[in-house]
Amino acid sequence: MNLVAEVVIRKNNLKSLSHILTLVKKDLLLEIRQQYSFYGILLYIGATIFVLFVTMNEPETKVWNGLFWVVQLFICINAVAKSFLQESKGRILYFYSIVNPRDFVLAKLLFNSLFMLLMSLLSLFLFTLFMGNPIQKAGQFIGLVLLGGWGLSLIFTFLAAIAAKAQQNAAIMAILGFPIIIPQLLLLSKLSNSVFSFSTSIALPTVLLILALNILVIFLATILFPFLWKD
Amino acid sequence: MSEPKNYMYKSWWKILSGVLLLYTFAAGILLSVPRLPQLQETIRNLYFHVCMWFAMMVLFTISFINAIKYLRSNKLIYDIKSRQYAVVGIILGLLGYLTGIIWMSYTWADPNNPAYASFNSIAREPKLIGAAIALLVYFAYLVLRDSIQDIDKKARISAVYNIFAFAMLFPSIWILPRLLPSLHPGAEGNPALNFNDISPTMRLVFYPAVIGWSLLGVWIATLKIRIKMIKEKIIL
């Protein structure tokens, strides 16, 4: 009896895993077929950083740090907003009939995380290229950028789901998201202050705290999304 | 209405709230307080300023609980409750800022500078930022609600946001004070709850004051809920 139950559970887990992977693959395919949105974001990153480059030359490290995280925030809103807004009503209904909402939201979170990680790395490269490079510990800063991009993408993916359900544009995402993201941005910019000199070391408890916050967001998203989804 | 005589229609806790608040005003102004060099008599503001924030958090928590209840039952009454408690919580938060401004103008503000000039250094206070986050979250909650036409959809989506935001709000209120330097008393946690923070006589007034103000907030919210219930009688 136990064995049968275990097999069923394992089968279900495998099934939902394959569902998630299929959904991620579908998003990836869409991204490849409709390349205009991908290039749109690339252009957004390039243009934003270029505007900063033109309006200020070689900012000091504190300003550099602040600007970098604010730019990350705006890139994230633009990159993630479309994930739910692009889905038409008919398509949502179709997904509703074939997949579990939990798998659906996990797939979106996974895809947006990967997408945002890529965009973060790209914007870091452009930022150091145009705005000067004050970073002393490159490896640690890259790690922080990935961690920060991941956290931002998780929160804004869920808020994009809310905004899409409310049939609103990306502006309401910013209103809903800014107060929630403030502590995380503060933590990140505090942490990244330590990579500008060799004398200070990175605070590991803070890194773990951000990780814990991210896990909390995933947890909340999987619990709350099923309510959002049914009409 | 499914439950006929619940707490909203009982009178004992409303009387209790009135008695406690009368006591707060009388004892808060008459009893002696320790004279600290910086604070002097302004320390009496503790019975009003800190209580506003306590009452605000109590009301936001009730709003959060009602949002959960809504998602579990789909009864619109919980949505109405959730919204009204959030609104009264916002009002208490604004009053908390107001009493804070009065207190701050005697203790923190530099008398040689105009208030406008010292604003940006004072506003970087972690407690102020934490409170601002809480208020922004609930303002966003109200904007989100009003942007949706369909009643059930409005209730469901705003309940989801309420739960998500509340769950993210609490960690931030604990994290922020440990991140930024602070002038505010009780930087390491909850001001005035710590036993070293306030004298025993002040505690005699402070605890009843917290309960009194919270009950008053709940009372105001229940009045708003009852008005709303009469207005929305058809859909309930």
Short mmCIF file of C-alpha atoms in Angstrom, two decimals:
data_model
loop_
_atom_site.label_atom_id
_atom_site.label_comp_id
_atom_site.label_asym_id
_atom_site.label_seq_id
_atom_site.Cartn_x
_atom_site.Cartn_y
_atom_site.Cartn_z
CA MET A 1 0.00 0.00 0.00
CA ASN A 2 2.74 2.38 1.10
CA LEU A 3 4.78 1.45 -1.88
CA VAL A 4 1.91 2.20 -4.24
CA ALA A 5 1.37 5.61 -2.61
CA GLU A 6 5.06 6.36 -2.89
CA VAL A 7 5.13 5.42 -6.54
CA VAL A 8 2.08 7.61 -7.21
CA ILE A 9 3.65 10.56 -5.43
CA ARG A 10 6.91 10.13 -7.27
CA LYS A 11 5.05 9.85 -10.56
CA ASN A 12 3.16 13.06 -9.77
CA ASN A 13 6.36 14.87 -8.87
CA LEU A 14 7.97 13.74 -12.09
CA LYS A 15 4.89 14.77 -14.02
CA SER A 16 4.82 18.27 -12.53
CA LEU A 17 8.56 18.61 -13.13
CA SER A 18 8.08 17.72 -16.78
CA HIS A 19 5.15 20.16 -16.95
CA ILE A 20 7.31 22.93 -15.56
CA LEU A 21 10.10 22.16 -18.01
CA THR A 22 7.67 22.09 -20.92
CA LEU A 23 6.25 25.47 -19.91
CA VAL A 24 9.72 26.95 -19.60
CA LYS A 25 10.55 25.55 -23.02
CA LYS A 26 7.40 27.13 -24.42
CA ASP A 27 8.39 30.55 -23.02
CA LEU A 28 11.86 30.11 -24.46
CA LEU A 29 10.45 29.21 -27.87
CA LEU A 30 8.17 32.21 -27.79
CA GLU A 31 11.12 34.39 -26.92
CA ILE A 32 13.08 33.01 -29.87
CA ARG A 33 10.18 33.38 -32.30
CA GLN A 34 9.17 36.88 -31.23
CA GLN A 35 12.61 38.33 -31.02
CA TYR A 36 11.45 41.93 -31.02
CA SER A 37 10.68 41.86 -27.29
CA PHE A 38 14.07 40.39 -26.46
CA TYR A 39 15.86 43.01 -28.56
CA GLY A 40 13.58 45.63 -27.01
CA ILE A 41 14.93 44.82 -23.57
CA LEU A 42 18.50 44.75 -24.82
CA LEU A 43 17.94 48.17 -26.30
CA TYR A 44 16.37 49.36 -23.06
CA ILE A 45 19.44 48.29 -21.09
CA GLY A 46 21.81 49.86 -23.61
CA ALA A 47 19.87 53.12 -23.86
CA THR A 48 19.49 53.52 -20.08
CA ILE A 49 23.16 53.01 -19.43
CA PHE A 50 24.08 55.26 -22.33
CA VAL A 51 21.90 58.07 -20.92
CA LEU A 52 23.70 57.71 -17.61
CA PHE A 53 27.03 57.73 -19.41
CA VAL A 54 26.16 60.95 -21.20
CA THR A 55 24.68 62.76 -18.19
CA MET A 56 27.43 61.96 -15.72
CA ASN A 57 31.03 61.01 -16.18
CA GLU A 58 32.82 58.61 -13.84
CA PRO A 59 30.64 58.75 -10.71
CA GLU A 60 32.24 58.00 -7.35
CA THR A 61 31.76 54.51 -5.96
CA LYS A 62 28.74 55.23 -3.75
CA VAL A 63 26.87 56.90 -6.58
CA TRP A 64 27.96 54.13 -8.96
CA ASN A 65 26.54 51.56 -6.58
CA GLY A 66 23.23 53.36 -6.11
CA LEU A 67 22.78 53.92 -9.84
CA PHE A 68 23.62 50.32 -10.61
CA TRP A 69 20.90 48.90 -8.37
CA VAL A 70 18.29 51.41 -9.53
CA VAL A 71 19.06 50.48 -13.14
CA GLN A 72 18.68 46.79 -12.20
CA LEU A 73 15.29 47.58 -10.71
CA PHE A 74 14.02 49.26 -13.87
CA ILE A 75 15.43 46.58 -16.15
CA CYS A 76 13.71 43.95 -14.06
CA ILE A 77 10.32 45.68 -14.23
CA ASN A 78 10.57 45.91 -18.00
CA ALA A 79 11.94 42.43 -18.54
CA VAL A 80 9.45 40.67 -16.29
CA ALA A 81 6.31 42.73 -16.93
CA LYS A 82 5.56 41.11 -20.26
CA SER A 83 5.67 37.55 -18.89
CA PHE A 84 2.03 37.58 -17.84
CA LEU A 85 0.81 40.56 -19.82
CA GLN A 86 1.68 38.86 -23.11
CA GLU A 87 -0.58 35.89 -22.41
CA SER A 88 -3.96 36.47 -24.02
CA LYS A 89 -7.15 35.57 -22.22
CA GLY A 90 -7.80 32.58 -24.44
CA ARG A 91 -4.35 31.19 -23.89
CA ILE A 92 -4.67 31.57 -20.10
CA LEU A 93 -7.92 29.63 -20.29
CA TYR A 94 -6.16 26.92 -22.26
CA PHE A 95 -3.37 26.63 -19.68
CA TYR A 96 -5.98 26.61 -16.96
CA SER A 97 -7.51 23.49 -18.42
CA ILE A 98 -4.28 21.55 -18.90
CA VAL A 99 -1.81 22.45 -16.12
CA ASN A 100 -1.71 22.83 -12.38
CA PRO A 101 -1.45 26.52 -11.37
CA ARG A 102 1.49 25.71 -9.12
CA ASP A 103 3.45 24.28 -12.05
CA PHE A 104 2.49 27.27 -14.16
CA VAL A 105 3.75 29.86 -11.67
CA LEU A 106 6.90 27.85 -10.92
CA ALA A 107 7.66 27.70 -14.63
CA LYS A 108 7.19 31.46 -14.94
CA LEU A 109 9.41 32.08 -11.90
CA LEU A 110 12.09 29.79 -13.30
CA PHE A 111 12.02 31.30 -16.78
CA ASN A 112 12.05 34.89 -15.51
CA SER A 113 14.86 34.11 -13.09
CA LEU A 114 17.02 32.73 -15.87
CA PHE A 115 16.12 35.64 -18.13
CA MET A 116 16.89 38.22 -15.45
CA LEU A 117 20.21 36.54 -14.57
CA LEU A 118 21.27 36.94 -18.18
CA MET A 119 20.11 40.56 -18.30
CA SER A 120 21.87 41.35 -14.99
CA LEU A 121 25.16 40.02 -16.27
CA LEU A 122 24.77 41.95 -19.49
CA SER A 123 23.95 45.20 -17.71
CA LEU A 124 26.89 44.67 -15.36
CA PHE A 125 29.19 44.33 -18.35
CA LEU A 126 27.82 47.48 -20.00
CA PHE A 127 27.84 49.38 -16.71
CA THR A 128 31.50 48.66 -16.02
CA LEU A 129 32.33 49.45 -19.63
CA PHE A 130 30.66 52.86 -19.72
CA MET A 131 30.64 54.06 -16.11
CA GLY A 132 34.12 52.97 -15.02
CA ASN A 133 34.96 49.94 -12.93
CA PRO A 134 35.44 50.54 -9.19
CA ILE A 135 35.02 46.85 -8.32
CA GLN A 136 37.93 45.26 -6.49
CA LYS A 137 36.45 41.81 -5.92
CA ALA A 138 34.90 40.89 -9.25
CA GLY A 139 33.83 37.34 -8.38
CA GLN A 140 31.93 38.39 -5.28
CA PHE A 141 30.20 41.25 -7.07
CA ILE A 142 29.08 38.99 -9.91
CA GLY A 143 27.65 36.64 -7.29
CA LEU A 144 25.79 39.54 -5.66
CA VAL A 145 24.44 40.76 -8.98
CA LEU A 146 23.10 37.29 -9.76
CA LEU A 147 21.55 37.03 -6.29
CA GLY A 148 19.99 40.48 -6.60
CA GLY A 149 18.69 39.87 -10.11
CA TRP A 150 17.15 36.61 -8.96
CA GLY A 151 15.38 38.25 -6.01
CA LEU A 152 14.07 41.13 -8.11
CA SER A 153 12.77 38.79 -10.80
CA LEU A 154 10.92 36.60 -8.28
CA ILE A 155 9.07 39.47 -6.63
CA PHE A 156 8.20 41.22 -9.87
CA THR A 157 7.06 38.00 -11.55
CA PHE A 158 4.43 37.55 -8.89
CA LEU A 159 3.42 41.21 -9.06
CA ALA A 160 3.20 40.94 -12.85
CA ALA A 161 0.70 38.14 -12.33
CA ILE A 162 -1.36 40.44 -10.08
CA ALA A 163 -1.11 43.36 -12.52
CA ALA A 164 -2.10 41.14 -15.46
CA LYS A 165 -5.14 39.85 -13.55
CA ALA A 166 -6.14 43.41 -12.72
CA GLN A 167 -5.78 44.19 -16.44
CA GLN A 168 -3.35 46.97 -15.69
CA ASN A 169 -0.11 48.08 -17.28
CA ALA A 170 3.41 47.93 -15.90
CA ALA A 171 2.89 51.17 -13.95
CA ILE A 172 0.80 49.46 -11.31
CA MET A 173 3.55 46.85 -10.96
CA ALA A 174 5.92 49.60 -9.93
CA ILE A 175 3.45 50.99 -7.41
CA LEU A 176 2.84 47.56 -5.93
CA GLY A 177 6.45 46.50 -6.02
CA PHE A 178 8.57 49.44 -4.91
CA PRO A 179 7.63 49.39 -1.22
CA ILE A 180 8.15 45.62 -1.10
CA ILE A 181 11.52 45.68 -2.84
CA ILE A 182 13.08 48.53 -0.76
CA PRO A 183 14.54 46.35 2.03
CA GLN A 184 16.10 43.96 -0.45
CA LEU A 185 17.67 46.80 -2.46
CA LEU A 186 19.03 48.30 0.75
CA LEU A 187 20.55 44.97 1.75
CA LEU A 188 22.10 44.54 -1.70
CA SER A 189 23.61 48.00 -1.89
CA LYS A 190 24.98 47.63 1.67
CA LEU A 191 26.53 44.30 0.73
CA SER A 192 28.00 45.55 -2.49
CA ASN A 193 29.72 48.43 -0.70
CA SER A 194 32.16 45.85 0.59
CA VAL A 195 33.38 44.81 -2.86
CA PHE A 196 34.88 48.24 -3.56
CA SER A 197 37.80 47.75 -1.21
CA PHE A 198 39.87 44.80 -0.09
CA SER A 199 39.74 45.74 3.58
CA THR A 200 36.08 44.93 4.22
CA SER A 201 34.71 41.44 3.81
CA ILE A 202 31.24 40.49 2.69
CA ALA A 203 28.64 39.82 5.40
CA LEU A 204 27.54 36.20 4.97
CA PRO A 205 24.44 36.44 7.25
CA THR A 206 23.04 39.18 5.00
CA VAL A 207 23.53 36.98 1.93
CA LEU A 208 21.68 34.18 3.68
CA LEU A 209 18.94 36.62 4.64
CA ILE A 210 18.39 37.58 1.00
CA LEU A 211 18.31 33.90 0.07
CA ALA A 212 15.72 33.30 2.79
CA LEU A 213 13.61 36.20 1.49
CA ASN A 214 13.74 34.74 -2.02
CA ILE A 215 12.59 31.35 -0.77
CA LEU A 216 9.77 33.09 1.11
CA VAL A 217 8.66 34.75 -2.14
CA ILE A 218 8.63 31.41 -4.01
CA PHE A 219 6.67 29.87 -1.16
CA LEU A 220 4.10 32.69 -1.10
CA ALA A 221 3.78 32.65 -4.88
CA THR A 222 3.00 28.93 -5.00
CA ILE A 223 0.40 29.32 -2.23
CA LEU A 224 -1.29 32.45 -3.55
CA PHE A 225 -1.17 32.01 -7.31
CA PRO A 226 -3.96 29.38 -7.49
CA PHE A 227 -6.35 31.98 -6.01
CA LEU A 228 -5.28 34.58 -8.52
CA TRP A 229 -5.70 32.32 -11.44
CA LYS A 230 -9.29 31.10 -11.26
CA ASP A 231 -12.09 33.34 -12.47
CA MET B 1 -25.41 38.67 7.43
CA SER B 2 -24.49 35.17 8.50
CA GLU B 3 -23.43 35.73 12.12
CA PRO B 4 -26.02 37.85 13.90
CA LYS B 5 -24.49 39.03 17.19
CA ASN B 6 -20.74 39.00 16.97
CA TYR B 7 -18.14 41.20 18.64
CA MET B 8 -19.13 44.19 16.50
CA TYR B 9 -22.41 44.57 18.36
CA LYS B 10 -21.12 44.01 21.88
CA SER B 11 -20.62 47.11 23.99
CA TRP B 12 -18.27 46.03 26.78
CA TRP B 13 -15.07 46.49 24.80
CA LYS B 14 -16.15 49.90 23.55
CA ILE B 15 -16.72 51.02 27.15
CA LEU B 16 -13.36 49.50 28.07
CA SER B 17 -11.71 51.47 25.26
CA GLY B 18 -13.28 54.73 26.50
CA VAL B 19 -12.27 54.08 30.11
CA LEU B 20 -8.70 53.16 29.15
CA LEU B 21 -8.33 56.26 26.98
CA LEU B 22 -9.72 58.53 29.71
CA TYR B 23 -7.22 56.94 32.08
CA THR B 24 -4.46 57.45 29.49
CA PHE B 25 -5.20 61.15 29.16
CA ALA B 26 -5.63 61.73 32.91
CA ALA B 27 -2.75 59.63 34.18
CA GLY B 28 -0.57 60.39 31.19
CA ILE B 29 -0.65 64.06 31.93
CA LEU B 30 -0.76 63.94 35.75
CA LEU B 31 1.61 61.15 36.80
CA SER B 32 5.25 62.02 37.26
CA VAL B 33 7.75 61.00 34.57
CA PRO B 34 11.53 60.69 34.69
CA ARG B 35 13.28 63.87 33.52
CA LEU B 36 15.81 62.97 30.89
CA PRO B 37 18.04 65.79 29.68
CA GLN B 38 17.00 65.59 26.05
CA LEU B 39 13.36 64.63 26.50
CA GLN B 40 12.03 66.40 29.61
CA GLU B 41 8.23 66.49 29.59
CA THR B 42 7.96 65.50 25.93
CA ILE B 43 8.35 61.89 27.08
CA ARG B 44 4.61 61.93 27.75
CA ASN B 45 4.15 61.72 24.00
CA LEU B 46 5.11 58.05 24.38
CA TYR B 47 1.51 57.35 25.41
CA PHE B 48 0.28 58.70 22.10
CA HIS B 49 3.01 58.35 19.47
CA VAL B 50 4.10 54.76 20.12
CA CYS B 51 0.51 53.62 20.69
CA MET B 52 -0.46 54.84 17.23
CA TRP B 53 2.09 52.49 15.63
CA PHE B 54 1.00 49.59 17.82
CA ALA B 55 -2.63 50.18 16.91
CA MET B 56 -1.69 50.50 13.24
CA MET B 57 0.07 47.14 13.25
CA VAL B 58 -2.84 45.54 15.09
CA LEU B 59 -5.29 46.82 12.46
CA PHE B 60 -3.08 45.75 9.54
CA THR B 61 -2.83 42.30 11.12
CA ILE B 62 -6.62 42.09 11.40
CA SER B 63 -6.87 43.19 7.76
CA PHE B 64 -4.41 40.41 6.80
CA ILE B 65 -6.39 37.80 8.75
CA ASN B 66 -9.59 38.89 7.02
CA ALA B 67 -7.87 38.62 3.63
CA ILE B 68 -6.98 34.99 4.43
CA LYS B 69 -10.54 34.35 5.60
CA TYR B 70 -11.83 35.80 2.34
CA LEU B 71 -9.70 33.48 0.22
CA ARG B 72 -10.81 30.50 2.28
CA SER B 73 -14.53 31.27 2.22
CA ASN B 74 -15.20 33.68 -0.69
CA LYS B 75 -17.59 35.67 1.49
CA LEU B 76 -17.60 39.36 0.58
CA ILE B 77 -18.06 40.44 4.18
CA TYR B 78 -14.42 39.51 4.85
CA ASP B 79 -13.31 41.63 1.93
CA ILE B 80 -15.19 44.63 3.32
CA LYS B 81 -13.62 44.05 6.72
CA SER B 82 -10.16 43.65 5.24
CA ARG B 83 -10.45 46.96 3.40
CA GLN B 84 -11.91 48.98 6.27
CA TYR B 85 -9.33 47.75 8.77
CA ALA B 86 -6.58 48.68 6.30
CA VAL B 87 -8.02 52.20 5.87
CA VAL B 88 -8.24 52.84 9.60
CA GLY B 89 -4.72 51.42 9.95
CA ILE B 90 -3.49 53.98 7.41
CA ILE B 91 -5.17 56.80 9.35
CA LEU B 92 -3.48 55.64 12.56
CA GLY B 93 -0.16 55.47 10.72
CA LEU B 94 -0.57 59.07 9.55
CA LEU B 95 -1.42 60.09 13.13
CA GLY B 96 1.72 58.24 14.24
CA TYR B 97 3.74 60.40 11.84
CA LEU B 98 1.98 63.53 13.08
CA THR B 99 2.71 62.82 16.76
CA GLY B 100 6.23 61.86 15.73
CA ILE B 101 6.72 65.21 14.00
CA ILE B 102 5.63 67.08 17.12
CA TRP B 103 7.98 65.06 19.29
CA MET B 104 10.84 65.29 16.82
CA SER B 105 10.57 69.06 16.51
CA TYR B 106 11.48 69.34 20.22
CA THR B 107 14.19 66.72 20.32
CA TRP B 108 15.85 65.99 16.96
CA ALA B 109 15.42 69.06 14.83
CA ASP B 110 18.27 71.53 14.83
CA PRO B 111 16.81 74.82 16.11
CA ASN B 112 19.32 76.83 14.08
CA ASN B 113 18.13 75.37 10.79
CA PRO B 114 14.70 75.60 9.20
CA ALA B 115 12.81 72.31 9.38
CA TYR B 116 12.98 71.97 5.60
CA ALA B 117 16.78 71.86 5.66
CA SER B 118 17.05 69.15 8.28
CA PHE B 119 14.33 66.99 6.74
CA ASN B 120 16.50 64.76 4.59
CA SER B 121 18.81 63.76 7.42
CA ILE B 122 15.90 62.97 9.72
CA ALA B 123 13.93 61.10 7.06
CA ARG B 124 16.76 58.59 6.70
CA GLU B 125 15.68 57.14 10.01
CA PRO B 126 15.00 53.38 9.73
CA LYS B 127 11.79 53.54 11.74
CA LEU B 128 10.48 56.27 9.45
CA ILE B 129 11.43 54.28 6.37
CA GLY B 130 9.79 51.15 7.76
CA ALA B 131 6.59 53.05 8.48
CA ALA B 132 6.71 54.66 5.04
CA ILE B 133 6.98 51.20 3.44
CA ALA B 134 3.95 50.02 5.40
CA LEU B 135 1.89 53.04 4.37
CA LEU B 136 3.00 52.82 0.72
CA VAL B 137 2.02 49.15 0.64
CA TYR B 138 -1.46 49.90 1.88
CA PHE B 139 -1.87 52.94 -0.41
CA ALA B 140 -0.94 50.63 -3.29
CA TYR B 141 -3.50 48.15 -1.97
CA LEU B 142 -6.21 50.82 -2.19
CA VAL B 143 -5.12 51.88 -5.69
CA LEU B 144 -5.13 48.25 -6.85
CA ARG B 145 -8.62 47.75 -5.43
CA ASP B 146 -10.06 50.78 -7.12
CA SER B 147 -8.55 49.85 -10.47
CA ILE B 148 -10.67 46.68 -10.75
CA GLN B 149 -14.36 46.87 -11.60
CA ASP B 150 -15.65 43.37 -10.99
CA ILE B 151 -16.49 42.93 -7.29
CA ASP B 152 -15.40 39.32 -6.80
CA LYS B 153 -12.25 39.79 -8.82
CA LYS B 154 -11.42 42.95 -6.88
CA ALA B 155 -11.85 41.11 -3.60
CA ARG B 156 -9.73 38.15 -4.66
CA ILE B 157 -6.84 40.03 -6.22
CA SER B 158 -6.60 42.58 -3.44
CA ALA B 159 -6.71 39.79 -0.83
CA VAL B 160 -3.80 38.10 -2.60
CA TYR B 161 -1.81 41.34 -2.63
CA ASN B 162 -2.70 42.05 0.99
CA ILE B 163 -1.34 38.66 2.10
CA PHE B 164 1.79 38.88 -0.06
CA ALA B 165 2.60 42.43 1.04
CA PHE B 166 1.96 41.76 4.71
CA ALA B 167 4.17 38.70 4.66
CA MET B 168 6.97 40.71 3.03
CA LEU B 169 6.41 43.72 5.30
CA PHE B 170 7.27 42.02 8.56
CA PRO B 171 10.76 40.85 7.64
CA SER B 172 11.50 44.34 6.36
CA ILE B 173 10.43 45.94 9.61
CA TRP B 174 12.84 43.64 11.44
CA ILE B 175 15.65 44.00 8.95
CA LEU B 176 15.71 47.77 8.37
CA PRO B 177 16.67 48.94 11.88
CA ARG B 178 19.69 46.65 11.80
CA LEU B 179 20.87 48.15 8.52
CA LEU B 180 20.85 51.87 9.11
CA PRO B 181 22.25 54.05 11.84
CA SER B 182 19.50 55.42 14.03
CA LEU B 183 18.66 58.20 16.45
CA HIS B 184 15.37 56.60 17.31
CA PRO B 185 15.16 54.85 20.68
CA GLY B 186 14.90 51.07 20.62
CA ALA B 187 17.01 50.59 17.50
CA GLU B 188 17.51 46.90 18.25
CA GLY B 189 13.86 45.95 18.13
CA ASN B 190 10.59 47.20 19.51
CA PRO B 191 10.82 50.54 21.26
CA ALA B 192 9.16 50.81 24.69
CA LEU B 193 8.62 47.04 24.99
CA ASN B 194 12.14 46.54 26.26
CA PHE B 195 12.29 46.56 30.06
CA ASN B 196 15.18 48.99 30.21
CA ASP B 197 13.42 51.50 28.00
CA ILE B 198 10.73 52.89 30.24
CA SER B 199 10.25 53.34 33.97
CA PRO B 200 7.71 51.24 35.95
CA THR B 201 5.33 54.17 36.45
CA MET B 202 5.29 54.87 32.75
CA ARG B 203 4.52 51.25 32.05
CA LEU B 204 1.40 51.63 34.20
CA VAL B 205 0.06 54.09 31.66
CA PHE B 206 1.70 52.76 28.50
CA TYR B 207 0.20 49.26 28.37
CA PRO B 208 -3.40 50.39 29.01
CA ALA B 209 -2.86 53.14 26.43
CA VAL B 210 -1.81 50.63 23.75
CA ILE B 211 -4.90 48.51 24.42
CA GLY B 212 -7.16 51.57 24.54
CA TRP B 213 -5.95 53.04 21.24
CA SER B 214 -6.07 49.65 19.48
CA LEU B 215 -9.64 49.10 20.66
CA LEU B 216 -10.59 52.59 19.50
CA GLY B 217 -9.15 51.79 16.06
CA VAL B 218 -11.13 48.54 15.90
CA TRP B 219 -14.24 50.42 17.00
CA ILE B 220 -13.90 53.01 14.24
CA ALA B 221 -13.31 50.23 11.72
CA THR B 222 -16.40 48.31 12.84
CA LEU B 223 -18.53 51.44 12.45
CA LYS B 224 -17.23 51.83 8.90
CA ILE B 225 -17.87 48.14 8.22
CA ARG B 226 -21.45 48.41 9.49
CA ILE B 227 -22.14 51.44 7.30
CA LYS B 228 -20.69 49.57 4.33
CA MET B 229 -22.80 46.52 5.16
CA ILE B 230 -25.96 48.61 5.04
CA LYS B 231 -24.91 50.13 1.72
CA GLU B 232 -24.03 46.80 0.14
CA LYS B 233 -26.98 44.88 1.56
CA ILE B 234 -27.96 43.58 -1.88
CA ILE B 235 -24.71 41.81 -2.67
CA LEU B 236 -23.97 40.41 0.76
#
